[in-house]
Every structure is written in structure tokens, then in C-alpha cells.
Tab-separated table of C-alpha atoms in Angstrom:
chain	number	residue	atom	x	y	z
A	1	MET	CA	75.281	78.321	99.273
A	2	SER	CA	78.759	79.539	100.181
A	3	PHE	CA	79.166	83.293	100.527
A	4	PHE	CA	82.213	83.158	98.318
A	5	ARG	CA	80.097	82.265	95.274
A	6	THR	CA	78.788	85.805	95.439
A	7	PHE	CA	81.963	87.786	95.367
A	8	LEU	CA	84.343	88.424	92.545
A	9	ILE	CA	87.989	87.605	92.855
A	10	PHE	CA	90.373	89.703	90.811
A	11	PHE	CA	93.126	87.315	89.719
A	12	ILE	CA	96.355	88.669	88.233
A	13	VAL	CA	98.248	85.751	86.719
A	14	ILE	CA	101.528	85.395	88.558
A	15	LEU	CA	103.230	83.687	85.665
A	16	ALA	CA	102.059	85.890	82.812
A	17	GLY	CA	104.832	88.444	82.768
A	18	ASN	CA	103.835	89.504	79.248
A	19	GLY	CA	102.316	92.511	77.524
A	20	PRO	CA	98.602	92.566	76.711
A	21	LEU	CA	96.933	90.897	73.775
A	22	GLY	CA	94.754	93.290	71.818
A	23	ALA	CA	96.237	96.517	73.178
A	24	PHE	CA	96.035	99.036	70.353
A	25	SER	CA	95.458	102.641	69.383
A	26	LYS	CA	92.546	103.040	66.974
A	27	PRO	CA	89.812	105.590	66.234
A	28	ASP	CA	87.350	106.361	69.021
A	29	ASP	CA	84.545	104.391	67.364
A	30	THR	CA	86.561	101.175	67.506
A	31	PRO	CA	85.214	98.727	70.141
A	32	PRO	CA	87.258	98.651	73.389
A	33	ILE	CA	87.900	94.975	72.631
A	34	ASP	CA	89.114	93.884	69.189
A	35	LEU	CA	86.417	91.393	68.152
A	36	ALA	CA	88.681	89.411	65.820
A	37	VAL	CA	91.345	89.061	68.509
A	38	ALA	CA	88.673	88.016	71.011
A	39	ALA	CA	87.303	85.397	68.608
A	40	LYS	CA	90.811	83.999	68.169
A	41	ALA	CA	91.249	83.760	71.950
A	42	PHE	CA	87.906	81.949	72.316
A	43	GLU	CA	89.103	79.420	69.770
A	44	GLU	CA	92.385	78.934	71.629
A	45	ALA	CA	90.492	78.202	74.849
A	46	ARG	CA	88.183	75.756	73.060
A	47	ILE	CA	91.095	73.900	71.462
A	48	ALA	CA	92.897	73.608	74.808
A	49	SER	CA	89.740	72.270	76.431
A	50	ASP	CA	89.161	69.802	73.591
A	51	ARG	CA	92.762	68.632	73.873
A	52	ASP	CA	92.115	67.835	77.541
A	53	GLY	CA	88.894	66.062	76.562
A	54	GLY	CA	87.562	66.109	80.121
A	55	ALA	CA	90.538	64.089	81.392
A	56	LEU	CA	91.329	66.438	84.269
A	57	TRP	CA	87.919	66.890	85.864
A	58	GLY	CA	85.559	64.570	84.008
A	59	LYS	CA	83.843	67.345	82.046
A	60	PRO	CA	84.768	69.963	79.439
A	61	LEU	CA	86.362	73.103	80.808
A	62	TYR	CA	85.312	75.341	77.940
A	63	GLY	CA	81.879	76.895	78.171
A	64	PRO	CA	80.266	80.348	78.317
A	65	LEU	CA	83.202	82.786	78.222
A	66	LEU	CA	83.081	86.570	78.577
A	67	PHE	CA	85.897	89.086	78.021
A	68	VAL	CA	85.388	92.448	79.746
A	69	ASN	CA	87.156	95.782	79.385
A	70	PRO	CA	87.373	96.985	83.025
A	71	GLU	CA	87.290	100.685	82.132
A	72	THR	CA	84.270	100.690	79.828
A	73	LYS	CA	82.467	97.496	80.930
A	74	PHE	CA	82.293	96.565	77.231
A	75	ALA	CA	81.965	92.773	76.997
A	76	VAL	CA	82.525	90.208	74.254
A	77	ALA	CA	81.123	86.699	74.667
A	78	ASN	CA	81.455	83.407	72.844
A	79	GLN	CA	77.698	82.759	72.970
A	80	ALA	CA	74.336	84.425	73.506
A	81	ASP	CA	72.905	85.119	76.935
A	82	VAL	CA	69.409	84.071	78.040
A	83	GLU	CA	68.010	87.572	78.624
A	84	GLY	CA	69.007	89.105	75.297
A	85	LYS	CA	71.438	91.647	76.729
A	86	LEU	CA	74.148	90.749	74.230
A	87	ALA	CA	73.938	91.367	70.477
A	88	LYS	CA	75.553	89.120	67.885
A	89	GLN	CA	78.377	90.624	65.833
A	90	GLY	CA	79.882	88.131	63.440
A	91	THR	CA	80.951	85.069	65.426
A	92	VAL	CA	80.810	86.787	68.844
A	93	TRP	CA	78.256	88.583	71.024
A	94	THR	CA	78.780	92.044	72.521
A	95	GLY	CA	77.225	94.249	75.163
A	96	THR	CA	77.923	96.262	78.304
A	97	LEU	CA	77.948	94.948	81.859
A	98	PRO	CA	75.843	96.831	84.414
A	99	GLU	CA	77.555	99.011	87.017
A	100	THR	CA	76.623	96.455	89.694
A	101	VAL	CA	79.067	93.924	88.230
A	102	SER	CA	82.737	94.383	89.072
A	103	PRO	CA	84.920	93.274	86.150
A	104	ALA	CA	87.218	90.524	87.378
A	105	ASN	CA	88.771	87.193	86.520
A	106	THR	CA	86.206	84.864	88.035
A	107	ALA	CA	82.980	82.917	87.533
A	108	LEU	CA	79.882	85.078	87.124
A	109	ASP	CA	76.125	84.517	87.077
A	110	TRP	CA	74.683	87.177	84.766
A	111	ALA	CA	71.882	87.485	82.209
A	112	GLY	CA	70.739	83.930	82.881
A	113	VAL	CA	74.123	82.307	82.215
A	114	ARG	CA	76.987	81.160	84.428
A	115	TRP	CA	80.022	82.647	82.719
A	116	THR	CA	83.761	82.501	82.926
A	117	MET	CA	84.682	86.195	83.025
A	118	VAL	CA	88.207	87.321	82.065
A	119	MET	CA	89.599	90.853	82.126
A	120	TRP	CA	90.764	92.410	78.872
A	121	PRO	CA	93.458	92.752	77.585
A	122	LEU	CA	94.771	89.200	77.706
A	123	PRO	CA	98.458	88.288	78.014
A	124	GLN	CA	100.442	88.581	74.791
A	125	ALA	CA	101.993	85.099	74.945
A	126	LYS	CA	99.633	82.329	73.859
A	127	GLU	CA	100.613	79.946	76.658
A	128	SER	CA	99.984	82.647	79.267
A	129	ARG	CA	96.552	83.604	77.956
A	130	VAL	CA	95.452	79.961	77.590
A	131	ARG	CA	96.601	79.335	81.159
A	132	LEU	CA	94.591	82.335	82.356
A	133	MET	CA	91.428	81.402	80.454
A	134	LEU	CA	91.451	77.766	81.546
A	135	HIS	CA	92.248	78.751	85.133
A	136	GLU	CA	89.070	80.822	85.142
A	137	CYS	CA	87.108	78.087	83.350
A	138	PHE	CA	87.838	75.839	86.337
A	139	HIS	CA	86.165	78.381	88.632
A	140	ARG	CA	82.974	78.137	86.575
A	141	ILE	CA	82.672	74.365	87.136
A	142	GLN	CA	84.330	73.897	90.523
A	143	ASP	CA	81.089	73.834	92.528
A	144	ASP	CA	79.847	70.979	90.352
A	145	LEU	CA	83.077	69.111	91.144
A	146	GLY	CA	82.537	69.358	94.898
A	147	LEU	CA	85.412	71.846	95.184
A	148	PRO	CA	83.674	75.093	96.194
A	149	ALA	CA	85.472	78.425	96.198
A	150	ALA	CA	86.865	79.779	99.462
A	151	SER	CA	89.096	82.719	100.301
A	152	PRO	CA	90.345	82.540	103.916
A	153	GLY	CA	92.814	85.099	105.213
A	154	ASN	CA	95.899	82.932	105.864
A	155	VAL	CA	97.247	85.711	108.099
A	156	HIS	CA	100.023	83.448	109.396
A	157	LEU	CA	101.701	83.378	105.972
A	158	ASP	CA	102.713	87.009	106.372
A	159	THR	CA	104.483	86.404	109.698
A	160	ARG	CA	108.193	85.654	109.859
A	161	ASP	CA	107.772	81.958	110.711
A	162	GLY	CA	104.982	81.498	108.190
A	163	ARG	CA	107.082	82.989	105.407
A	164	VAL	CA	110.229	81.063	106.362
A	165	TRP	CA	108.608	77.634	106.425
A	166	LEU	CA	106.489	78.314	103.343
A	167	GLN	CA	109.540	79.283	101.311
A	168	LEU	CA	111.448	76.268	102.599
A	169	GLU	CA	108.528	74.125	101.461
A	170	TRP	CA	108.734	75.753	98.032
A	171	ARG	CA	112.498	75.212	97.811
A	172	ALA	CA	111.997	71.529	98.563
A	173	LEU	CA	109.219	71.314	95.958
A	174	GLU	CA	111.523	72.955	93.422
A	175	ARG	CA	114.197	70.343	94.112
A	176	ALA	CA	111.624	67.577	93.816
A	177	LEU	CA	110.518	68.865	90.409
A	178	VAL	CA	114.059	68.805	88.997
A	179	SER	CA	115.063	65.478	90.583
A	180	THR	CA	114.260	61.805	90.113
A	181	GLY	CA	114.216	58.630	92.174
A	182	GLU	CA	115.081	58.746	95.861
A	183	THR	CA	116.290	62.358	95.650
A	184	ARG	CA	112.840	63.427	94.488
A	185	ARG	CA	111.065	61.411	97.160
A	186	ARG	CA	113.305	62.878	99.872
A	187	ALA	CA	112.632	66.417	98.637
A	188	VAL	CA	108.872	65.735	98.724
A	189	ALA	CA	109.302	64.473	102.309
A	190	ASP	CA	111.173	67.665	103.221
A	191	ALA	CA	108.435	69.829	101.720
A	192	ILE	CA	105.763	67.971	103.693
A	193	ALA	CA	107.801	68.245	106.895
A	194	PHE	CA	108.267	72.005	106.502
A	195	ARG	CA	104.564	72.400	105.721
A	196	ASN	CA	103.403	70.322	108.694
A	197	HIS	CA	105.649	72.273	111.047
A	198	ARG	CA	104.358	75.608	109.748
A	199	GLN	CA	100.763	74.540	110.092
A	200	SER	CA	101.359	73.276	113.627
A	201	LEU	CA	102.243	76.818	114.733
A	202	THR	CA	98.742	78.243	114.061
A	203	SER	CA	95.499	76.473	114.873
A	204	ALA	CA	93.617	77.361	111.667
A	205	ALA	CA	96.606	77.201	109.303
A	206	ALA	CA	95.965	73.780	107.774
A	207	THR	CA	92.259	74.437	107.187
A	208	GLU	CA	92.831	77.854	105.628
A	209	GLU	CA	95.766	76.846	103.438
A	210	ASN	CA	94.001	73.752	102.120
A	211	ALA	CA	90.863	75.763	101.352
A	212	LEU	CA	92.703	78.302	99.199
A	213	GLU	CA	94.846	75.647	97.499
A	214	CYS	CA	91.717	73.702	96.554
A	215	ASN	CA	90.330	76.908	95.087
A	216	GLU	CA	93.064	78.969	93.427
A	217	GLY	CA	95.723	76.255	93.577
A	218	LEU	CA	93.655	73.742	91.622
A	219	ALA	CA	92.513	76.454	89.212
A	220	GLU	CA	96.092	77.485	88.453
A	221	TYR	CA	97.163	73.834	88.129
A	222	THR	CA	94.324	73.361	85.641
A	223	GLY	CA	95.491	76.350	83.610
A	224	VAL	CA	99.089	75.125	83.640
A	225	ARG	CA	98.118	71.613	82.539
A	226	CYS	CA	95.840	72.806	79.753
A	227	ALA	CA	98.362	75.322	78.409
A	228	ALA	CA	101.146	72.719	78.371
A	229	LEU	CA	101.673	70.716	75.188
A	230	ALA	CA	103.781	68.122	77.040
A	231	PRO	CA	104.257	67.080	80.714
A	232	GLU	CA	107.675	68.721	80.818
A	233	ASP	CA	106.062	72.040	79.867
A	234	ALA	CA	103.823	71.854	82.947
A	235	VAL	CA	106.851	71.104	85.127
A	236	ALA	CA	108.676	74.087	83.650
A	237	ASP	CA	105.728	76.393	84.398
A	238	ALA	CA	105.524	75.141	87.987
A	239	LEU	CA	109.242	75.831	88.413
A	240	VAL	CA	108.896	79.354	87.035
A	241	ALA	CA	106.109	80.076	89.522
A	242	LEU	CA	108.193	78.833	92.453
A	243	ARG	CA	111.185	80.939	91.444
A	244	ARG	CA	109.251	84.127	90.695
A	245	ALA	CA	107.463	83.999	94.045
A	246	ARG	CA	110.642	84.135	96.134
A	247	GLY	CA	110.604	87.008	98.589
A	248	ALA	CA	107.259	88.409	97.423
A	249	LYS	CA	105.723	91.215	99.488
A	250	SER	CA	102.850	89.038	100.672
A	251	PHE	CA	102.007	85.343	100.465
A	252	SER	CA	98.669	85.245	102.292
A	253	ARG	CA	96.499	85.395	99.160
A	254	SER	CA	98.960	84.543	96.382
A	255	PHE	CA	100.685	81.413	97.724
A	256	ALA	CA	98.130	78.970	96.334
A	257	TYR	CA	98.875	80.024	92.746
A	258	VAL	CA	102.430	78.792	93.400
A	259	SER	CA	101.896	75.709	95.553
A	260	GLY	CA	98.973	74.356	93.512
A	261	PRO	CA	100.815	73.699	90.230
A	262	ALA	CA	103.885	72.331	92.056
A	263	TYR	CA	101.909	69.756	94.025
A	264	GLY	CA	99.689	69.047	91.039
A	265	VAL	CA	102.469	68.098	88.616
A	266	LEU	CA	104.223	66.039	91.300
A	267	LEU	CA	100.953	64.194	91.866
A	268	ASP	CA	100.575	63.664	88.122
A	269	ALA	CA	103.938	61.898	88.109
A	270	ALA	CA	103.052	59.581	91.000
A	271	ASP	CA	99.298	58.920	90.727
A	272	PRO	CA	97.254	59.842	87.622
A	273	ALA	CA	94.035	59.198	89.580
A	274	TRP	CA	94.828	61.725	92.327
A	275	ARG	CA	92.190	64.270	91.294
A	276	GLN	CA	89.352	61.810	91.750
A	277	LYS	CA	90.809	60.753	95.093
A	278	LEU	CA	91.107	64.384	96.203
A	279	ARG	CA	87.466	65.046	95.373
A	280	ALA	CA	86.485	62.056	97.497
A	281	MET	CA	88.543	63.190	100.512
A	282	LYS	CA	86.507	64.532	103.427
A	283	LYS	CA	89.294	67.007	104.225
A	284	LYS	CA	90.683	67.970	100.846
A	285	ASP	CA	94.443	68.442	101.086
A	286	MET	CA	96.750	68.466	98.042
A	287	ALA	CA	99.866	68.026	100.191
A	288	ALA	CA	98.411	65.032	102.021
A	289	ALA	CA	97.500	63.502	98.664
A	290	CYS	CA	101.066	64.110	97.487
A	291	ALA	CA	102.516	62.530	100.618
A	292	ALA	CA	100.378	59.431	100.065
A	293	ALA	CA	101.258	59.218	96.370
A	294	TRP	CA	104.991	59.436	97.086
A	295	ARG	CA	104.741	57.170	100.172
A	296	VAL	CA	106.003	59.836	102.547
A	297	GLN	CA	105.278	59.252	106.228
A	298	ASN	CA	103.394	62.055	107.942
A	299	SER	CA	105.849	62.201	110.870
A	300	LYS	CA	106.604	65.004	113.340
A	301	PRO	CA	110.348	65.658	113.143
A	302	THR	CA	112.177	67.338	115.995
A	303	LYS	CA	113.218	70.971	115.752
A	304	ALA	CA	116.835	69.853	115.337
A	305	ASN	CA	115.868	67.579	112.465
A	306	LEU	CA	113.858	70.361	110.806
A	307	LEU	CA	116.806	72.732	110.988
A	308	GLU	CA	119.088	70.031	109.602
A	309	ARG	CA	116.710	69.610	106.666
A	310	ALA	CA	116.424	73.369	106.252
A	311	ALA	CA	120.206	73.570	105.868
A	312	ARG	CA	119.855	71.669	102.575
A	313	TYR	CA	117.963	74.699	101.243
A	314	ASP	CA	120.083	77.526	102.721
A	315	GLY	CA	117.615	77.971	105.536
A	316	SER	CA	119.900	80.150	107.680
A	317	THR	CA	120.104	82.865	105.021
A	318	LEU	CA	116.343	82.773	104.497
A	319	ILE	CA	115.699	83.101	108.245
A	320	ALA	CA	118.013	86.128	108.430
A	321	VAL	CA	116.280	87.851	105.512
A	322	GLU	CA	112.802	87.229	106.905
A	323	THR	CA	113.799	88.318	110.411
A	324	GLU	CA	114.898	91.675	109.003
A	325	ARG	CA	111.697	91.971	106.950
A	326	GLU	CA	109.552	91.303	110.024
A	327	THR	CA	110.573	94.581	111.665
A	328	ALA	CA	109.369	96.604	108.685
A	329	HIS	CA	106.235	94.451	108.361
A	330	LEU	CA	105.168	95.050	111.967
A	331	ALA	CA	105.653	98.785	111.495
A	332	ARG	CA	103.437	98.662	108.389
A	333	LEU	CA	100.697	96.789	110.271
A	334	ALA	CA	100.753	99.437	113.000
A	335	ASP	CA	100.390	102.137	110.347
A	336	LEU	CA	97.452	100.326	108.714
A	337	ARG	CA	95.675	99.970	112.067
A	338	ALA	CA	96.190	103.655	112.763
A	339	ARG	CA	94.856	104.694	109.345
A	340	PHE	CA	91.957	102.298	108.883
A	341	LEU	CA	90.875	101.291	112.377
A	342	ASP	CA	91.884	103.943	114.905
A	343	GLY	CA	91.694	107.019	112.661
A	344	PRO	CA	88.666	108.655	111.022
A	345	ALA	CA	87.051	106.219	108.609
A	346	LEU	CA	84.031	105.633	106.398
A	347	VAL	CA	82.351	102.303	107.161
A	348	LEU	CA	80.222	100.603	104.503
A	349	PRO	CA	78.215	97.498	105.498
A	350	VAL	CA	77.735	94.298	103.556
A	351	ALA	CA	74.404	94.683	101.763
A	352	ASP	CA	72.384	93.084	98.949
A	353	GLY	CA	74.411	92.529	95.790
A	354	PHE	CA	77.734	92.728	97.658
A	355	ASN	CA	80.726	91.830	95.508
A	356	PHE	CA	84.288	93.062	95.223
A	357	SER	CA	87.386	92.834	93.068
A	358	PHE	CA	91.050	93.173	94.012
A	359	ASP	CA	94.656	92.326	93.193
A	360	PRO	CA	95.750	89.186	95.123
A	361	ASN	CA	99.377	90.305	94.903
A	362	ASP	CA	98.641	93.387	97.018
A	363	VAL	CA	96.815	91.957	100.029
A	364	THR	CA	97.998	92.301	103.634
A	365	PRO	CA	96.179	90.596	106.511
A	366	VAL	CA	96.369	93.028	109.424
A	367	ASP	CA	94.975	90.484	111.874
A	368	ASP	CA	92.374	87.697	111.956
A	369	ARG	CA	89.537	90.185	111.438
A	370	MET	CA	90.915	92.840	109.090
A	371	THR	CA	92.598	92.561	105.670
A	372	PHE	CA	94.102	95.451	103.718
A	373	TYR	CA	93.744	95.543	99.910
A	374	GLY	CA	96.060	97.841	97.969
A	375	SER	CA	93.208	98.556	95.553
A	376	LEU	CA	89.589	97.542	95.968
A	377	ARG	CA	86.297	97.970	94.127
A	378	VAL	CA	83.131	97.141	96.073
A	379	VAL	CA	79.547	97.019	94.817
A	380	ALA	CA	76.477	96.677	97.048
A	381	ALA	CA	72.953	98.047	97.417
A	382	TRP	CA	74.438	101.313	98.742
A	383	GLY	CA	76.337	101.938	95.488
A	384	VAL	CA	79.878	101.574	94.120
A	385	LEU	CA	83.126	102.227	96.011
A	386	GLU	CA	86.377	102.688	94.109
A	387	ALA	CA	89.410	102.687	96.443
A	388	PRO	CA	92.552	102.683	94.258
A	389	ARG	CA	94.745	103.675	97.217
A	390	GLY	CA	93.548	100.991	99.564
A	391	ALA	CA	90.718	99.787	101.771
A	392	VAL	CA	90.161	97.114	104.381
A	393	LEU	CA	87.533	94.416	104.690
A	394	VAL	CA	86.464	93.517	108.219
A	395	ARG	CA	85.272	90.037	109.178
A	396	ASN	CA	83.407	88.675	112.181
A	397	ALA	CA	84.521	85.756	114.341
A	398	GLN	CA	82.984	83.303	111.858
A	399	GLY	CA	85.075	84.704	109.008
A	400	ASP	CA	82.194	86.448	107.210
A	401	ILE	CA	82.855	89.913	105.795
A	402	ILE	CA	80.768	92.500	107.652
A	403	SER	CA	82.069	95.851	106.425
A	404	THR	CA	84.483	97.856	104.273
A	405	ARG	CA	86.544	100.704	105.739
A	406	VAL	CA	88.329	103.561	103.965
A	407	PRO	CA	90.108	106.475	105.672
A	408	LEU	CA	88.533	109.914	105.978
A	409	ALA	CA	90.843	112.877	105.510
A	410	PRO	CA	90.195	115.326	108.379
A	411	ASN	CA	88.509	118.638	107.594
A	412	VAL	CA	87.631	117.514	104.071
A	413	PRO	CA	83.941	117.301	103.072
A	414	PHE	CA	82.538	113.846	102.519
A	415	ASP	CA	82.049	114.390	98.791
A	416	GLN	CA	85.574	115.778	98.275
A	417	GLN	CA	87.679	112.899	99.609
A	418	LYS	CA	90.679	112.143	97.361
A	419	GLU	CA	91.717	108.577	98.253
A	420	TRP	CA	88.471	106.969	97.161
A	421	ASN	CA	85.284	107.620	95.232
A	422	LEU	CA	81.795	106.579	96.306
A	423	GLN	CA	78.775	106.578	94.009
A	424	LEU	CA	76.098	106.508	96.679
A	425	ALA	CA	72.605	105.184	95.945
A	426	ALA	CA	69.771	107.664	96.499
A	427	ASN	CA	68.194	105.779	99.414
A	428	TRP	CA	71.419	105.582	101.449
A	429	HIS	CA	73.264	108.273	103.405
A	430	ALA	CA	76.247	108.850	105.702
A	431	VAL	CA	75.620	109.232	109.436
A	432	PRO	CA	78.019	109.610	112.398
A	433	GLY	CA	79.429	106.288	113.583
A	434	GLU	CA	80.203	104.937	117.030
A	435	ARG	CA	83.751	106.350	117.097
A	436	ALA	CA	84.799	109.982	116.886
A	437	GLY	CA	85.386	110.992	113.274
A	438	GLU	CA	83.701	107.862	111.907
A	439	LEU	CA	80.920	107.898	109.321
A	440	ARG	CA	78.683	104.952	108.478
A	441	ILE	CA	76.663	104.361	105.335
A	442	LEU	CA	73.113	103.325	106.253
A	443	PRO	CA	69.758	103.145	104.444
A	444	LYS	CA	67.493	106.145	104.856
A	445	GLU	CA	64.471	105.530	107.030
């Protein structure tokens, strides 16, 4: 079973841009989640799923659904669990998640049920919250569809060239979405050309990009389609995502939420059967499916031809902006290496029960082995780590996570560190590491 089924991905909806649903100020004995509001949201998700009728993926999207308040772990579900950990209250079931579960927007196996888990509060706008709920419902069934979750680093998308050619691809996709006929087909061809060139610059680029697009990209496309009442609504949402993503701080983890809906709605317009064909592909690739549907040749244009195409999308200005950004980005990477790798650090290994949650909009790949998360919560047999000011996950050559690192402030006792908090299990302790100033968390002998 894939490692990525075990961890929790904290998804912040790029398109939401709305206040929370159910945010309120009530007496202290009021549940952290308004049960009536939660029941209404469950019904909205069910109606959206019924409206789809299994057309997208051949099975209902709606199923066991769990809303969780991240501060209190209070949970509201649309059905009972198997182990009796939830109690019925009216039309919903309530309870509290254990400390070993990190609240997140993801699929979760807990109390004998495979749930869709969604963080509370939900977006205020109905379309946004339906999109979020159905996005996460896809994650609950994706393994059964032969589309397992994966979360590769995509480090190249935070380099100057990666960012330039990704944003050119997005600009071409935007033009394709607002065009018709030959103009649309040419814009699709431009997008594919920019993408192929970008992926040719890094050996693992195509594999990593396709893996995340077939995880988060398909999930976000599913949410967009199910929230839309008409095809033009889905197109409008895809356009909003493309425009809001321009110039974002990092693309390595968030790009798939943007590319997925754009390719998905373009595929809908050209080949209604594309989802079944994608599932049957040995190497699943939304862009390749789009190229086939729009009869775009998978050619290798010359550099001169690429630049000529880029000029249609103001490529020279984009290159100048990203060249300037690169200087600051390289300085930031050097600072992260100094803080988390070269400086004093606490190292926590992957252990039983390992899972983590994070914000995909604040992720910076430092290199192929180390990724910085602006905020991170990690749970494992050694306890619970809360790192609201940042932490890094370290991977081995095979891409498997092997440890978490947080900085150690010099001359500050282990239990008085300010940048993070560790609830350490009784049978684990901190011992000196291999490097000067390093501490490692290990089980007691």
C-alpha cells in the first residue's frame, strides 16, 4: 500500500476566498461546530453527488463525511462509526478525534470507517464549500478508481525556468478556455509545448507533475464540476483559479489545484469519455489526454519557436519578473539550509502512526531531499509536534520521508523552545545527534 495513504494532507482551497461558514460567538457550552449548519452542509454535499449520479467516476462521491474543529478535535459526522466512538445527536453524530489524528482536509481511516474529513469552518459561499467537500470526497474513493494519492516534491517548479514555463502554460490554457475553434486548438497546442519543454529540463519533472495532477488536480476538477450548475460555471471557476495563481510564492505543491480543473474542463469539451481513458492509461497524464482529445501533435519545437509562441503571452515580461524573483529565492533557500540543516536542530524519525498536516500554499522545496513547510503538525509514536513557524521533512533517495527537522535555539533548554512544541511520549527521549548541537528523538532502551 502506498505510503501516502497514511499521511494527512492539509488542503486550503485556492478558490474559496470567502469567510467561514458557521463562525459564531455563542456561550461556552455551545458545540465548537454548529450541528444544524453541519447538517445543512452534509445535505448540500449529498445533493451535489446525487446530481452527478456517478457520471464522473462511475460511483457516488458522497459517503461517510466528517467535519472537524482543528482546535478542539470536536467532530460531526453524517453517519455512525463502527466502533461506537460517535454519539447520535438529532440527524448527525458527534465525538472527539484522538490526539493521534491530525485534523486535515483528506481521506481518513478511523473508528472502522473510511471517512472524508473536512476542516471546520467551511467556506461561506455555497459553491466554494460544495467544491471543497466534493474535492475531499474524491480522495476517499480515488484508490478504488486506480488513481492512488501521491505527493512528490516538484522542486523544479520553484526554479526560475520551472515557474516561467508553468505560467506560460497557464496563460495558454486561459486563452484556450475563453476561445473557440482553431484559436482554442492553437492555445492548447501552445500549452502542451510549454509544458513539454519545461518537463524536458528536469529528468523527474513529468513523472512528478503527472502524479500530483492525478491526485490533487483530479480532486479539484471533481469539486469544480460538482459545484457547477452548468458547464460554463466550471469554465469560469477554472479561469478564476488560473488568474489567482499568477505570481504565487510557490507552485511546487499548489500547481495541481490550478492545472487540474483547466485541463479537465478542456477535456470535457473535447472528449466526454476522457476520464475512463485516463484511468486505463499506464502512465496517467492529463495533458497527454488533452493533447490527444484536441488532436495536438506532441512535437519538440525549437527554442526560437518556443520564444515566438511565448511572445503571444507576454513572455518577455514574465521572464524578467521571474529572473528578479530568483535572486531572492536562492537567498531564502540558503537561509533555510543554514537554519534547518547546518544549524542546531531537533530530528524526529518516521515512526508508527506517522502522519502530518500542512498548508500547501506555504511549501518550499529546498532541494530533492528536503522540503520546508511554513507550518506543520506531525504525529507519530514519539508524540505530537506542532511547528507553527516552520519545519522541514527530509526524504531518502527513493522519495520516502525519513525524518522531521526543527531548529534548536542555542542556550535554550529543550523544554523551553519557542518556535515549536513537542508532546513527547513517555518511552521516547532526546539524545545527542551526529552533528554538533543536534538532538535526536529515539525510543528509550
